[in-house]
Amino acid sequence: MSIKMLVYGSQIQIQYFSYKRLYPKILASILVICGFGLIFKKRKRITFLYISSIVLTSLIFADLIYFQYFRDIISISILENGLLLGPVKSSVASLLKWQYFLLFIDIVLLPGIIFKLMIEKENTLKVRIISTVVVLAIGLGYSAKYVYKLSVEQPNLITTMYNRIYIAETLGNLDFHVLDVYNFAYRTIKKGTPLPIGKQNEIKHYFGDNNKNSEGILNGDGNGKNLIVIQVEALQQFVINKTLNGKEITPNLNAWIKKSAYFDNYFYQVSAGNTSDAELMTNNSLYPASQGAAAYMYCKNDFDSLPKMLEKKGYTSIALHGFRGDFWNRNIMNKAEGYDKFYSESSFKVDDVVGLGLSDKSFLNQSLNIIRNQKQPFFSFLVTLSSHYPFDDVKNYGNFNTSEYEGTLLGNYIKSIHYTDEQIGMFLKKLDDSGLTKDSIIVIYGDHYAIPKNQDKSLYKFLNIDKGNDLNWMELQKVPLIIHFPDNKNSGIYHAYSGEMDLYPTLSNLYNLSSKYMFGSDIFNTKDNLVVFRNGSFTDGKVFYLSQLDKYYDIKTGEAISENSKILNEKSLTQKELEYSDDILNHNLIKKFNKK
Ligand code: GP9
Ligand code: MN
């Protein structure tokens, strides 16, 4: 069995495959199966092991075939959503290779050998129990150790399963399936307890009573205009209008900002779902899941998303991203959100690679051709890729000199974002030349941070912040939001405290959409906006509450302050919104609201 699992590992990861790395993990999981077997008496034990062999072999067989087509591993969410994906174009038969049938050779030959094994003498119950406990302890102990190690190296990977193939190639496919079943059970239990009708009504009314999105300025200003949204990978705000050795890091965005409405207090609010959470919030104004990635857990829900609301106004919507379509479950989630088409890596010609995959240069160029041919009015949602952590494809980012930061994570990030800025600049220029700018609202924002907390010192140094503290750090968790209107209308810098939850309500006002169930606010029109983070922290622009310290800070003075009734109200509103949003996702309430 371990040889078969190794064969599978070598098939899904050809470039970096290492027997040494994978073998101990596979051995540990096989030991667990053997451990269970040892409790049985001879005949039953052999039957148990033989059946396990058949089951596991079939699983490997299925996983191998599935990988041929989807470059992914079979998971419960995939099985659940099988119908959403539509018919698989090429038939399973064409994916079969004769070599795969070699996997079953031992299954055919084993019965003969098993027969011989029957001569072995019977173990006493005591021996069976001891050997089971010992072998199980070793197998489970090592398996747990490897899972733990992976969860430290890649936080959130285990609960969100955002990169399934990576888990399978690091831990083996058996461990992957066990983790998948565990996560599925967890989700099912969570969703299983029904929400009382009274509570459902309370939540529904919250949106009515709380009508933060009343009509105001710019209402309907986008009517009939196309909408182009670019979500930029790891575009953090501190690079905007910042120079290094007298050179601007993002000259193109800086120039574009002058012609646009630029929000300089816009926070990312992502949680474990990272990039996919940014997509979720932008399209739905719902909070990320309390645990795991909403894009996996709630992809079967009904959404009153941006594409769906625009559709009512005659828009067609497409999503574009130059990476594997299964990543962050986009194949399925984009469909659930009502995109008419999702162009993933396989829709592009991968003719230029930077970082994780298709370069922003090529992606934006090819996307422009697609967008140009889209029937108007349209909505195009683009997600870039090249400036992805760990920003180490330095040779392909060009030669932006970061002097003392050369070779550091920060220096490499600056190079990568300088590269992406250049590509966006090119894209905007071509868009302008095509005449689309005057018929479109163009939104650009960053999905989440670039510089992780363990690199805080180098960021503080770069920004001349001495002895940075937790408040400084939170205030740095901003991403730029740039909204460009035809003829450079409404340009200027807007300081309203806001975040990713607020984009949809803002667009909803601009396009006069009938979206009702949004937690964010239209930032052109709200005065006292509350920015709520998934961990319970929040800010109203004057006070910052940091939940991890349970402390309030005055943003202007940086001093810790004590609770007052206003802050306490905000704190309970924060908890209420997070709870309501969880309820909506866990109980698919939007479907229910729309029915009534
Ligand atoms: C890849 C991408 C990266 O498709 O969007 O996601 P991230 O690792 O930034 O969450
Ligand atoms: Mn990202």
Coordinates of C-alpha atoms and ligand atoms in Angstrom, one line a residue:
M1 CA 0.0 0.0 0.0
S2 CA 2.8 2.4 0.8
I3 CA 4.3 1.9 -2.6
K4 CA 1.0 2.6 -4.3
M5 CA 0.6 5.8 -2.2
L6 CA 4.1 6.8 -3.2
V7 CA 3.3 6.3 -6.9
Y8 CA 0.3 8.6 -6.5
G9 CA 2.5 11.2 -4.8
S10 CA 5.0 11.0 -7.6
Q11 CA 2.2 11.5 -10.2
I12 CA 0.8 14.7 -8.6
Q13 CA 4.1 16.3 -7.9
I14 CA 6.6 15.6 -10.6
Q15 CA 8.9 18.6 -10.2
Y16 CA 9.7 18.6 -6.5
F17 CA 8.7 15.0 -5.7
S18 CA 10.8 13.4 -3.0
Y19 CA 10.4 9.9 -1.7
K20 CA 12.3 10.8 1.5
R21 CA 9.8 13.6 2.3
L22 CA 6.7 11.7 1.6
Y23 CA 7.5 8.2 2.8
P24 CA 7.5 8.6 6.6
K25 CA 4.1 10.3 6.4
I26 CA 2.6 7.5 4.3
L27 CA 4.2 4.9 6.6
A28 CA 2.6 6.5 9.6
S29 CA -0.9 6.4 8.1
I30 CA -0.4 2.8 6.9
L31 CA 0.6 1.9 10.5
V32 CA -2.7 3.2 11.7
I33 CA -4.6 0.8 9.5
C34 CA -2.3 -2.1 10.5
G35 CA -2.9 -1.1 14.1
F36 CA -6.6 -1.5 13.8
G37 CA -6.1 -4.8 12.1
L38 CA -4.1 -6.2 14.9
I39 CA -7.0 -6.3 17.3
F40 CA -8.7 -9.0 15.2
K41 CA -8.1 -12.6 15.3
K42 CA -6.1 -14.1 12.4
R43 CA -8.8 -14.8 9.9
K44 CA -10.7 -11.5 10.5
R45 CA -7.5 -9.6 10.6
I46 CA -6.5 -10.8 7.2
T47 CA -10.0 -10.0 5.9
F48 CA -9.9 -6.6 7.4
L49 CA -6.5 -5.8 5.8
Y50 CA -7.5 -7.2 2.5
I51 CA -10.7 -5.1 2.4
S52 CA -8.7 -2.0 3.5
S53 CA -6.3 -2.8 0.6
I54 CA -9.1 -2.8 -1.9
V55 CA -10.7 0.3 -0.6
L56 CA -7.4 2.2 -0.5
T57 CA -6.4 1.0 -3.9
S58 CA -9.7 2.1 -5.4
L59 CA -9.3 5.5 -3.7
I60 CA -5.8 5.9 -5.2
F61 CA -7.1 4.8 -8.6
A62 CA -9.9 7.4 -8.5
D63 CA -7.7 10.1 -7.2
L64 CA -5.2 9.5 -10.0
I65 CA -7.9 9.7 -12.7
Y66 CA -9.4 12.7 -11.2
F67 CA -6.0 14.4 -11.1
Q68 CA -5.5 13.8 -14.8
Y69 CA -8.4 16.0 -15.6
F70 CA -8.9 18.5 -12.8
R71 CA -5.3 18.8 -11.3
D72 CA -7.0 18.4 -8.0
I73 CA -7.9 15.7 -5.4
I74 CA -11.3 14.3 -4.8
S75 CA -12.9 15.9 -1.7
I76 CA -16.3 15.7 -0.2
S77 CA -17.1 19.3 -1.2
I78 CA -16.3 18.3 -4.8
L79 CA -18.5 15.3 -4.6
E80 CA -21.3 17.4 -3.1
N81 CA -20.9 20.0 -5.9
G82 CA -20.4 17.5 -8.7
L83 CA -23.6 18.7 -10.3
L84 CA -22.6 22.4 -10.2
L85 CA -19.6 21.7 -12.3
G86 CA -21.6 20.4 -15.2
P87 CA -20.8 17.5 -17.4
V88 CA -17.2 16.6 -17.6
K89 CA -16.3 17.1 -21.3
S90 CA -13.8 14.3 -21.8
S91 CA -15.0 10.9 -20.7
V92 CA -13.4 9.0 -17.9
A93 CA -12.3 6.3 -20.4
S94 CA -10.0 8.8 -22.1
L95 CA -8.3 9.5 -18.8
L96 CA -7.5 5.9 -18.0
K97 CA -4.0 4.7 -18.5
W98 CA -3.3 1.0 -18.6
Q99 CA -0.6 1.4 -16.0
Y100 CA -3.2 2.4 -13.4
F101 CA -4.5 -1.2 -13.5
L102 CA -1.1 -2.4 -12.1
L103 CA -2.3 -1.0 -8.8
F104 CA -4.7 -3.9 -8.5
I105 CA -2.1 -6.6 -9.2
D106 CA -1.5 -7.5 -5.5
I107 CA -5.3 -7.5 -4.9
V108 CA -5.5 -10.3 -7.5
L109 CA -2.5 -12.2 -6.3
L110 CA -2.9 -11.7 -2.6
P111 CA -5.5 -14.3 -1.8
G112 CA -2.9 -17.0 -2.6
I113 CA -0.4 -15.5 -0.2
I114 CA -3.0 -14.9 2.4
F115 CA -3.8 -18.6 2.3
K116 CA -0.2 -19.3 3.3
L117 CA -0.4 -16.8 6.1
M118 CA -3.2 -18.7 7.6
I119 CA -0.7 -21.2 9.0
E120 CA 0.6 -18.6 11.4
K121 CA -0.4 -19.3 15.0
E122 CA -3.2 -17.4 16.7
N123 CA -2.2 -14.6 19.1
T124 CA -3.7 -14.3 22.6
L125 CA -6.1 -11.4 23.3
K126 CA -3.5 -9.8 25.5
V127 CA -0.9 -9.8 22.7
R128 CA -3.5 -8.5 20.3
I129 CA -4.4 -5.6 22.5
I130 CA -0.9 -4.6 23.3
S131 CA 0.3 -4.8 19.7
T132 CA -2.8 -2.8 18.6
V133 CA -2.1 -0.1 21.2
V134 CA 1.6 0.1 20.4
V135 CA 1.2 0.2 16.6
L136 CA -1.7 2.6 16.8
A137 CA 0.2 4.9 19.1
I138 CA 3.2 5.0 16.8
G139 CA 1.1 5.5 13.7
L140 CA -1.3 8.1 15.2
G141 CA 1.5 9.9 17.0
Y142 CA 3.6 10.3 13.9
S143 CA 0.6 11.3 11.8
A144 CA -0.4 13.9 14.3
K145 CA 3.1 15.2 14.4
Y146 CA 3.2 15.6 10.6
V147 CA -0.2 17.3 10.5
Y148 CA 0.9 19.6 13.3
K149 CA 4.1 20.5 11.6
L150 CA 2.2 21.4 8.4
S151 CA -0.2 23.5 10.4
V152 CA 2.6 25.5 11.8
E153 CA 4.4 26.0 8.5
Q154 CA 1.2 26.8 6.6
P155 CA -1.3 28.2 9.2
N156 CA -5.0 27.7 8.2
L157 CA -4.2 25.2 5.5
I158 CA -5.6 22.3 7.5
T159 CA -8.9 24.0 8.4
T160 CA -9.4 25.8 5.1
M161 CA -8.0 23.2 2.8
Y162 CA -7.3 26.0 0.3
N163 CA -4.6 24.1 -1.4
R164 CA -5.8 20.5 -1.4
I165 CA -3.1 19.1 -3.7
Y166 CA -0.4 20.5 -1.5
I167 CA -1.8 18.7 1.5
A168 CA -2.0 15.5 -0.5
E169 CA 1.5 15.8 -1.8
T170 CA 2.9 16.6 1.7
L171 CA 1.0 14.2 3.8
G172 CA -0.2 11.6 1.3
N173 CA -3.7 11.1 0.0
L174 CA -4.9 9.0 2.8
D175 CA -4.2 11.7 5.4
F176 CA -5.8 14.2 3.1
H177 CA -9.1 12.2 2.9
V178 CA -9.1 11.8 6.7
L179 CA -8.7 15.5 7.2
D180 CA -11.3 16.2 4.6
V181 CA -13.8 13.9 6.3
Y182 CA -13.0 15.6 9.6
N183 CA -13.6 19.1 8.2
F184 CA -16.8 17.9 6.6
A185 CA -18.2 16.5 9.8
Y186 CA -17.3 19.7 11.6
R187 CA -19.2 21.8 9.0
T188 CA -22.2 19.5 9.0
I189 CA -22.6 19.6 12.7
K190 CA -22.4 23.4 12.6
K191 CA -25.0 23.8 10.0
G192 CA -27.2 21.0 11.4
T193 CA -28.8 22.8 14.3
P194 CA -31.8 24.7 12.9
L195 CA -32.1 28.4 13.7
P196 CA -35.3 29.4 15.4
I197 CA -37.7 31.4 13.1
G198 CA -37.7 34.3 15.6
K199 CA -34.0 34.6 15.2
Q200 CA -34.3 34.5 11.4
N201 CA -36.8 37.3 11.5
E202 CA -34.6 39.3 13.9
I203 CA -31.7 39.0 11.4
K204 CA -33.9 39.9 8.4
H205 CA -35.2 43.0 10.2
Y206 CA -31.7 44.1 11.2
F207 CA -31.1 45.0 7.6
G208 CA -34.3 46.9 7.3
D209 CA -34.0 48.7 10.6
N210 CA -30.3 49.3 10.0
N211 CA -30.8 50.8 6.6
K212 CA -27.3 52.2 6.3
N213 CA -27.5 52.3 2.6
S214 CA -30.2 54.9 2.1
E215 CA -29.9 56.9 -1.0
G216 CA -27.4 59.7 -0.9
I217 CA -24.8 61.3 -3.2
L218 CA -23.7 59.5 -6.4
N219 CA -26.8 57.3 -6.3
G220 CA -27.2 55.8 -9.7
D221 CA -24.1 57.5 -11.1
G222 CA -22.9 54.2 -12.5
N223 CA -26.2 53.4 -14.3
G224 CA -25.4 51.8 -17.6
K225 CA -21.6 52.1 -17.1
N226 CA -19.4 49.0 -17.2
L227 CA -17.8 47.9 -14.0
I228 CA -14.2 46.7 -13.9
V229 CA -12.8 45.6 -10.6
I230 CA -9.2 44.6 -10.1
Q231 CA -8.3 42.8 -6.9
V232 CA -4.5 43.1 -6.6
E233 CA -2.6 40.4 -4.8
A234 CA -0.9 41.7 -1.6
L235 CA -1.2 45.3 -2.6
Q236 CA -0.7 46.9 0.9
Q237 CA -1.2 50.6 1.3
F238 CA 2.2 51.6 2.7
V239 CA 3.8 51.5 -0.8
I240 CA 1.4 54.0 -2.3
N241 CA 3.0 57.4 -2.8
K242 CA 6.2 56.1 -1.2
T243 CA 9.6 56.6 -2.7
L244 CA 12.8 54.6 -2.2
N245 CA 16.1 56.3 -3.3
G246 CA 13.9 59.0 -4.8
K247 CA 12.0 56.6 -7.0
E248 CA 8.3 55.9 -6.6
I249 CA 7.5 52.3 -5.8
T250 CA 4.1 52.4 -7.6
P251 CA 4.3 55.3 -10.0
N252 CA 1.4 54.1 -12.2
L253 CA -1.1 53.7 -9.3
N254 CA 0.1 57.0 -7.8
A255 CA -0.7 58.8 -11.1
W256 CA -4.0 57.0 -11.4
I257 CA -5.0 57.9 -7.8
K258 CA -4.8 61.6 -8.8
K259 CA -7.6 61.1 -11.3
S260 CA -9.7 58.9 -9.0
A261 CA -11.5 58.8 -5.7
Y262 CA -8.8 57.4 -3.4
F263 CA -9.7 55.9 0.0
D264 CA -6.7 56.0 2.3
N265 CA -8.2 54.4 5.4
Y266 CA -9.5 51.3 3.7
F267 CA -8.7 48.0 5.7
Y268 CA -8.6 44.5 4.5
Q269 CA -10.9 42.3 6.6
V270 CA -9.9 38.8 5.5
S271 CA -9.7 35.9 7.8
A272 CA -8.6 32.3 7.2
G273 CA -9.9 32.4 3.6
N274 CA -7.3 35.1 2.7
T275 CA -7.7 36.0 -1.0
S276 CA -11.0 34.2 -1.2
D277 CA -12.4 36.1 1.8
A278 CA -11.6 39.4 0.0
E279 CA -13.5 38.1 -3.0
L280 CA -16.4 37.0 -0.7
M281 CA -16.7 40.4 0.9
T282 CA -16.4 42.4 -2.3
N283 CA -19.1 40.3 -3.9
N284 CA -21.5 39.9 -1.0
S285 CA -20.6 42.2 2.0
L286 CA -20.8 39.1 4.2
Y287 CA -18.1 38.5 6.8
P288 CA -15.6 35.7 6.3
A289 CA -16.4 32.4 8.1
S290 CA -15.5 32.2 11.8
Q291 CA -13.3 29.2 11.0
G292 CA -12.2 27.8 7.7
A293 CA -12.8 29.3 4.3
A294 CA -16.3 30.4 3.4
A295 CA -15.5 29.7 -0.3
Y296 CA -15.4 26.0 0.5
M297 CA -17.9 25.8 3.3
Y298 CA -20.8 27.8 1.9
C299 CA -20.4 27.3 -1.9
K300 CA -23.8 25.7 -2.0
N301 CA -25.5 28.7 -0.4
D302 CA -27.7 31.3 -2.2
F303 CA -26.1 34.7 -2.5
D304 CA -27.5 38.1 -3.4
S305 CA -24.1 38.9 -4.9
L306 CA -22.9 41.8 -7.0
P307 CA -23.1 39.8 -10.3
K308 CA -26.6 38.6 -9.5
M309 CA -27.8 42.2 -8.7
L310 CA -26.1 43.6 -11.8
E311 CA -27.7 40.8 -13.9
K312 CA -31.1 42.3 -13.0
K313 CA -29.9 45.4 -14.7
G314 CA -28.9 43.6 -17.8
Y315 CA -25.2 43.1 -17.0
T316 CA -23.1 40.1 -17.9
S317 CA -20.4 39.3 -15.4
I318 CA -17.1 37.4 -15.7
A319 CA -14.3 36.6 -13.3
L320 CA -10.7 36.2 -14.4
H321 CA -7.7 34.8 -12.6
G322 CA -4.6 33.2 -14.1
F323 CA -4.2 30.4 -11.6
R324 CA -5.7 26.9 -11.2
G325 CA -9.5 27.1 -11.2
D326 CA -9.9 24.8 -8.2
F327 CA -7.8 27.0 -6.0
W328 CA -9.9 28.5 -3.2
N329 CA -12.8 26.6 -4.8
R330 CA -13.3 29.4 -7.4
N331 CA -14.7 27.1 -10.0
I332 CA -17.6 26.4 -7.8
M333 CA -17.9 29.6 -5.8
N334 CA -17.8 31.9 -8.8
K335 CA -20.7 30.0 -10.2
A336 CA -22.6 30.2 -7.0
E337 CA -22.1 34.0 -7.0
G338 CA -23.6 34.3 -10.4
Y339 CA -20.7 34.9 -12.7
D340 CA -21.6 34.0 -16.2
K341 CA -18.1 32.7 -16.9
F342 CA -14.9 32.2 -14.9
Y343 CA -11.7 32.4 -16.9
S344 CA -9.1 30.5 -14.9
E345 CA -5.5 29.4 -15.9
S346 CA -6.8 26.9 -18.4
S347 CA -8.6 29.7 -20.3
F348 CA -5.3 31.6 -20.8
K349 CA -2.2 30.9 -22.7
V350 CA 0.5 30.4 -20.1
D351 CA 3.2 32.1 -22.1
D352 CA 4.9 34.0 -19.4
V353 CA 5.4 32.9 -15.8
V354 CA 6.2 35.1 -12.8
G355 CA 6.0 33.8 -9.2
L356 CA 3.1 31.3 -8.7
G357 CA 2.0 31.2 -12.3
L358 CA 0.8 33.2 -15.3
S359 CA 2.4 36.7 -15.1
D360 CA 0.3 39.7 -14.4
K361 CA 1.7 41.1 -17.7
S362 CA 0.3 38.3 -19.8
F363 CA -2.8 37.9 -17.6
L364 CA -3.8 41.6 -17.9
N365 CA -3.1 41.6 -21.6
Q366 CA -5.1 38.6 -22.4
S367 CA -7.9 39.7 -20.0
L368 CA -8.1 43.0 -21.9
N369 CA -8.9 41.2 -25.1
I370 CA -11.6 39.2 -23.3
I371 CA -13.1 42.3 -21.7
R372 CA -13.1 44.2 -24.9
N373 CA -15.2 41.6 -26.6
Q374 CA -17.7 41.4 -23.7
K375 CA -21.2 42.6 -24.4
Q376 CA -21.8 45.9 -22.7
P377 CA -22.8 46.8 -20.1
F378 CA -20.6 44.3 -18.3
F379 CA -18.9 43.6 -15.0
S380 CA -15.4 42.1 -15.1
F381 CA -13.7 41.0 -11.9
L382 CA -9.9 40.4 -12.2
V383 CA -7.7 38.9 -9.6
T384 CA -3.9 39.3 -10.1
L385 CA -1.2 36.9 -9.0
S386 CA 2.4 37.9 -9.5
S387 CA 3.0 39.8 -6.3
H388 CA 2.2 36.7 -4.2
Y389 CA 4.2 35.9 -1.1
P390 CA 7.1 35.0 -0.7
F391 CA 7.9 37.5 -3.5
D392 CA 11.1 35.6 -4.4
D393 CA 10.9 35.5 -8.2
V394 CA 13.2 38.5 -8.1
K395 CA 14.8 37.9 -11.5
N396 CA 11.5 38.3 -13.2
Y397 CA 10.3 41.4 -11.3
G398 CA 12.7 43.8 -13.1
N399 CA 15.4 45.8 -11.6
F400 CA 13.9 48.2 -9.0
N401 CA 16.8 48.9 -6.7
T402 CA 15.9 48.5 -3.0
S403 CA 19.4 49.2 -1.8
E404 CA 19.6 48.3 1.9
Y405 CA 16.5 46.1 1.5
E406 CA 18.0 44.0 -1.2
G407 CA 17.5 40.3 -0.5
T408 CA 15.1 40.9 2.4
L409 CA 11.4 40.0 2.2
L410 CA 10.4 43.6 2.3
G411 CA 12.9 44.4 -0.5
N412 CA 11.6 41.6 -2.6
Y413 CA 8.0 42.6 -2.0
I414 CA 8.8 46.1 -3.2
K415 CA 10.2 44.7 -6.4
S416 CA 7.2 42.5 -6.9
I417 CA 4.7 45.2 -6.3
H418 CA 6.7 47.6 -8.5
Y419 CA 6.4 45.0 -11.3
T420 CA 2.6 44.6 -10.8
D421 CA 2.2 48.4 -10.7
E422 CA 3.8 48.6 -14.1
Q423 CA 1.5 46.0 -15.6
I424 CA -1.6 47.7 -14.1
G425 CA -0.3 51.0 -15.6
M426 CA 0.0 49.3 -19.0
F427 CA -3.5 47.8 -18.7
L428 CA -5.0 51.1 -17.7
K429 CA -3.3 52.8 -20.6
K430 CA -4.7 50.3 -23.1
L431 CA -8.1 50.5 -21.5
D432 CA -8.0 54.2 -22.0
D433 CA -6.9 53.9 -25.6
S434 CA -9.7 51.5 -26.2
G435 CA -12.2 54.1 -25.1
L436 CA -13.6 51.9 -22.3
T437 CA -12.5 54.2 -19.5
K438 CA -15.1 56.8 -20.3
D439 CA -17.9 54.2 -20.2
S440 CA -16.7 52.3 -17.0
I441 CA -16.2 52.6 -13.3
I442 CA -12.8 51.1 -12.5
V443 CA -12.1 49.8 -9.0
I444 CA -8.7 48.8 -7.8
Y445 CA -7.9 47.5 -4.3
G446 CA -5.5 45.1 -2.5
D447 CA -6.7 41.8 -1.2
H448 CA -4.7 41.6 2.0
Y449 CA -1.3 42.3 3.7
A450 CA 2.0 41.6 2.1
I451 CA 4.3 41.9 5.1
P452 CA 3.6 39.3 7.8
K453 CA 3.8 40.1 11.5
N454 CA 7.2 38.4 12.0
Q455 CA 8.7 41.0 9.7
D456 CA 7.2 44.0 11.6
K457 CA 10.6 45.4 12.6
S458 CA 11.8 45.8 9.0
L459 CA 8.5 47.5 8.0
Y460 CA 8.7 49.9 11.0
K461 CA 12.3 50.7 10.0
F462 CA 11.3 51.3 6.4
L463 CA 8.5 53.7 7.5
N464 CA 10.5 55.4 10.2
I465 CA 8.2 54.3 13.0
D466 CA 10.3 53.8 16.1
K467 CA 9.2 51.2 18.6
G468 CA 6.1 50.2 16.7
N469 CA 3.3 48.9 18.9
D470 CA 0.1 46.8 18.3
L471 CA -1.9 49.9 17.4
N472 CA 0.7 50.9 14.8
W473 CA 0.6 47.5 13.4
M474 CA -3.2 47.5 13.0
E475 CA -3.1 50.9 11.4
L476 CA -0.7 49.5 8.8
Q477 CA -3.2 46.8 7.8
K478 CA -4.7 49.0 5.1
V479 CA -4.9 48.4 1.4
P480 CA -5.6 51.1 -1.1
L481 CA -9.0 51.5 -2.6
I482 CA -9.1 53.5 -5.9
I483 CA -12.4 54.2 -7.6
H484 CA -12.1 55.8 -11.0
F485 CA -15.1 57.5 -12.7
P486 CA -15.4 58.5 -16.3
D487 CA -13.9 61.9 -17.0
N488 CA -11.9 61.7 -13.7
K489 CA -15.1 62.7 -11.8
N490 CA -15.2 62.7 -8.0
S491 CA -11.4 62.5 -7.8
G492 CA -9.8 63.3 -4.5
I493 CA -8.6 61.7 -1.3
Y494 CA -11.3 60.3 1.0
H495 CA -10.3 59.6 4.6
A496 CA -13.4 57.7 5.8
Y497 CA -12.5 54.6 7.8
S498 CA -13.8 51.7 5.8
G499 CA -12.9 48.2 4.6
E500 CA -13.6 45.4 2.1
M501 CA -17.1 44.9 3.5
D502 CA -18.0 48.4 2.3
L503 CA -17.3 48.1 -1.4
Y504 CA -20.4 46.2 -2.4
P505 CA -22.8 48.7 -0.6
T506 CA -20.9 51.5 -2.2
L507 CA -21.2 50.0 -5.7
S508 CA -24.8 49.1 -4.9
N509 CA -25.5 52.8 -4.4
L510 CA -23.6 53.8 -7.6
Y511 CA -25.5 51.2 -9.7
N512 CA -28.7 51.6 -7.9
L513 CA -28.9 47.9 -7.1
S514 CA -31.6 46.2 -5.0
S515 CA -29.1 44.4 -2.7
K516 CA -30.5 44.2 0.8
Y517 CA -28.5 41.9 3.0
M518 CA -25.1 43.6 3.3
F519 CA -23.3 44.4 6.5
G520 CA -21.1 47.1 5.1
S521 CA -21.9 50.7 4.3
D522 CA -21.7 52.9 1.3
I523 CA -18.6 54.9 2.0
F524 CA -19.5 57.9 -0.1
N525 CA -22.4 58.5 2.2
T526 CA -21.7 57.2 5.7
K527 CA -20.2 59.3 8.4
D528 CA -19.8 57.0 11.4
N529 CA -18.7 53.8 9.8
L530 CA -17.6 50.9 11.9
V531 CA -14.9 48.6 10.5
V532 CA -15.3 45.2 12.0
F533 CA -12.6 42.5 11.9
R534 CA -13.2 38.8 12.0
N535 CA -11.4 38.4 15.3
G536 CA -13.7 40.9 17.0
S537 CA -11.4 43.9 16.7
F538 CA -13.0 47.1 15.3
T539 CA -12.4 50.8 14.6
D540 CA -14.7 53.8 14.1
G541 CA -11.8 56.0 12.9
K542 CA -11.3 57.5 16.4
V543 CA -11.0 54.5 18.6
F544 CA -9.4 51.2 17.8
Y545 CA -10.4 48.1 19.8
L546 CA -7.8 45.3 19.7
S547 CA -9.6 42.1 20.7
Q548 CA -6.4 40.1 21.2
L549 CA -5.4 42.5 24.0
D550 CA -8.9 43.5 24.9
K551 CA -7.8 47.1 24.9
Y552 CA -9.1 50.3 23.4
Y553 CA -6.8 52.9 21.8
D554 CA -7.3 56.5 20.9
I555 CA -6.0 56.6 17.3
K556 CA -4.8 60.2 17.5
T557 CA -2.8 60.0 20.7
G558 CA -2.0 56.3 20.6
E559 CA -2.9 56.0 24.2
A560 CA -5.0 53.2 25.7
I561 CA -8.3 54.5 26.9
S562 CA -11.0 53.0 29.1
E563 CA -14.5 51.8 28.0
N564 CA -17.4 54.2 27.6
S565 CA -20.9 53.7 26.5
K566 CA -20.2 54.6 22.8
I567 CA -17.4 52.0 22.6
L568 CA -19.4 49.4 24.4
N569 CA -22.2 49.9 21.9
E570 CA -19.8 49.5 19.0
K571 CA -18.4 46.4 20.7
S572 CA -21.8 44.8 20.9
L573 CA -22.7 45.8 17.4
T574 CA -19.4 44.1 16.2
Q575 CA -20.4 40.9 17.9
K576 CA -23.9 41.1 16.6
E577 CA -22.8 41.6 13.0
L578 CA -20.3 38.7 13.2
E579 CA -22.9 36.4 14.7
Y580 CA -25.6 37.4 12.2
S581 CA -23.3 36.9 9.3
D582 CA -22.3 33.4 10.6
D583 CA -26.0 32.6 11.0
I584 CA -26.7 33.7 7.4
L585 CA -23.9 31.5 6.1
N586 CA -24.5 28.5 8.3
H587 CA -28.2 28.4 7.7
N588 CA -28.3 29.7 4.1
L589 CA -30.6 32.4 5.3
I590 CA -30.5 34.5 2.1
K591 CA -32.4 31.7 0.4
K592 CA -35.0 31.8 3.2
F593 CA -35.3 35.6 3.1
N594 CA -35.8 35.6 -0.6
K595 CA -38.5 33.0 -0.3
K596 CA -40.7 34.7 2.2
Ligands
GP9_1 C1 -4.1 32.1 -6.0 C2 -4.3 33.2 -5.1 C3 -3.5 33.2 -3.8 O1 -5.1 31.7 -6.8 O2 -5.4 34.0 -5.3 O3 -4.3 33.2 -2.7 P1 -3.6 33.6 -1.3 O4 -2.5 32.6 -1.0 O5 -3.1 35.0 -1.5 O6 -4.8 33.6 -0.3
MN2 MN -3.9 36.9 -2.0

